[in-house]
Amino acid sequence: MTPDEKYLNRPKRQAMLPFCPPDIGPEEIDEVVDSLRSGWITTGPKVAKFEQELAAYVGAKHAMMLNSATSGLFLCLKALGIGPGDEVITTPYTFAASVNVILHAGARPVLADVRKDDFNIDPELIARAITPKTRAVIPVHYAGRSCDMDAIGALAKKHNLTVIEDAAHAIGTEYRGKKTGSISRFTVFSFHAVKNVTTGEGGAVSTDDTAMAEKIKVMSLHGMNKDAWKRYAPGGKVQYDIVYPGYKFNMTDLQAGLGIHQLRKIEQTLEKRRAIAARYRAGLEDIPGLTLPGEDPQGRNCWHLYPLLLDLENLSIDRNQVIELLKQENVSSNVHYTPVHLFSYAKEFLGYKPGDFPNAEWLGERELTLPFYNRLSDDDIDDVIAAVRKVMTTNRTAH
Ligand SMILES: Cc1ncc(COP(=O)(O)O)c(C=O)c1O
């Protein structure tokens, strides 16, 4: 039987396949209930434990838990004293958070285009974007595949820049034998609902820099020099000082209760995701007009997303029409990303326009993200393969 015969005769799936529901087990639920019963539901011992376990997992001295990765990226910039007059380089091919935090800090986001093969920022284009005002670089590890950190690290060293890795997609990613989180001065993770490790909403910064770790911790909770849990602990003092006009970015014990167990299962999660990626590849690779994501020859992809590239030149419909047709087959899909400089705010706030980043735009027109989550069954995966195959086969242009 050919793959077309196998999949095209498959009946349409009955219920809509969701894009990415979280994988919450009984351990997470019991831990959250334990917090609810304990009388301590805000930042406390479970946050401290999650911080220790994350630092140990990524191989960093410190991890600071926060309410989001956005807060983490912002606090790294603030802790470095980056503000008006400074420039920070990042990619247009990301979620807007990576760029917006630079604006929040009062600095200027300078964008450098990506490579078409791995969607990641091109170090040669970073080099061309560096000016005397550049203070930092925020590389984004798209879909869980690491950026070229040796090249980026070398540029940072040469020009005295700080690297703040946006690892929102990249918990469990490795680059040349090192875990993401242990490579640059700062790494920021997201635990948003769709991430490989989730706390509903949440984020963390990892670093080996003890002074910066302390600063970020203090800045994350109003600039208080002791958090509330320590003040109410036996032997703790009720008095505190405010040493900085800080923010309200702390994580709660309810969130940390989820995160602790999610993190303990991370290696099994990555194995499951690698197996899903392999099944997708086996079922999709003979379809003309598709480029599939791959392993990172330099490291380990943590398989946060499964992004396809559609060969639009040989299709009679565009990517958004493909999404609609997949929906008719009861398969949800998504787009990662519309390049940031194409949004309506870009002209006023970023000073960029369509045409400025051709590779990001080329990818942004063609990218389609398939459903990808731990509990996806072999049957679900085959339904997706059948739906993609049907849409691609029926809408291919004749040669
Ligand atoms: C690349 C990237 N950076 C930053 C963020 C922001 O993460 P958070 O929602 O935790 O603030 C996201 C969120 O999806 C992201 O995908």
PDB file of C-alpha atoms and ligand atoms in Angstrom, residues 67-71 73 94-95 97-98 140 166 168-169 189-192 194-195 201-203 337, ligand 1:
ATOM      1  CA  ASN A  67       5.023  35.440  36.660  1.00  0.00           C
ATOM      2  CA  SER A  68       6.138  35.265  32.995  1.00  0.00           C
ATOM      3  CA  ALA A  69       9.075  35.126  30.606  1.00  0.00           C
ATOM      4  CA  THR A  70       8.135  38.649  29.528  1.00  0.00           C
ATOM      5  CA  SER A  71       8.838  39.841  33.096  1.00  0.00           C
ATOM      6  CA  LEU A  73      13.402  39.447  29.859  1.00  0.00           C
ATOM      7  CA  THR A  94       9.410  35.825  17.394  1.00  0.00           C
ATOM      8  CA  PHE A  95       6.476  36.472  19.646  1.00  0.00           C
ATOM      9  CA  ALA A  97       7.269  39.854  23.901  1.00  0.00           C
ATOM     10  CA  SER A  98      10.956  39.542  22.889  1.00  0.00           C
ATOM     11  CA  VAL A 140      15.305  33.404  20.463  1.00  0.00           C
ATOM     12  CA  ASP A 166      14.959  34.014  25.068  1.00  0.00           C
ATOM     13  CA  ALA A 168      10.645  30.600  26.054  1.00  0.00           C
ATOM     14  CA  HIS A 169      10.502  27.569  23.698  1.00  0.00           C
ATOM     15  CA  PHE A 189      12.223  30.418  30.223  1.00  0.00           C
ATOM     16  CA  SER A 190       8.430  30.562  29.840  1.00  0.00           C
ATOM     17  CA  PHE A 191       5.965  28.274  31.598  1.00  0.00           C
ATOM     18  CA  HIS A 192       2.927  29.586  29.706  1.00  0.00           C
ATOM     19  CA  VAL A 194       1.418  25.701  25.828  1.00  0.00           C
ATOM     20  CA  LYS A 195       5.061  25.288  26.870  1.00  0.00           C
ATOM     21  CA  GLU A 201       1.455  31.347  33.329  1.00  0.00           C
ATOM     22  CA  GLY A 202       4.999  31.770  34.598  1.00  0.00           C
ATOM     23  CA  GLY A 203       8.630  32.230  33.742  1.00  0.00           C
ATOM     24  CA  TYR A 337       4.931  33.715  13.563  1.00  0.00           C
TER      25      TYR A 337
HETATM   26  C1  LIG B   1       9.652  33.394  21.878  1.00  0.00           C
HETATM   27  C2  LIG B   1       8.850  33.887  23.045  1.00  0.00           C
HETATM   28  N1  LIG B   1       9.387  34.803  23.857  1.00  0.00           N
HETATM   29  C3  LIG B   1       8.726  35.256  24.945  1.00  0.00           C
HETATM   30  C4  LIG B   1       7.470  34.803  25.248  1.00  0.00           C
HETATM   31  C5  LIG B   1       6.768  35.340  26.432  1.00  0.00           C
HETATM   32  O1  LIG B   1       6.484  34.355  27.368  1.00  0.00           O
HETATM   33  P1  LIG B   1       5.455  34.628  28.555  1.00  0.00           P
HETATM   34  O2  LIG B   1       4.074  34.419  27.979  1.00  0.00           O
HETATM   35  O3  LIG B   1       5.803  33.622  29.602  1.00  0.00           O
HETATM   36  O4  LIG B   1       5.655  36.018  29.011  1.00  0.00           O
HETATM   37  C6  LIG B   1       6.873  33.837  24.438  1.00  0.00           C
HETATM   38  C7  LIG B   1       5.527  33.330  24.762  1.00  0.00           C
HETATM   39  O5  LIG B   1       4.916  32.577  24.097  1.00  0.00           O
HETATM   40  C8  LIG B   1       7.570  33.366  23.305  1.00  0.00           C
HETATM   41  O6  LIG B   1       7.032  32.439  22.500  1.00  0.00           O
END
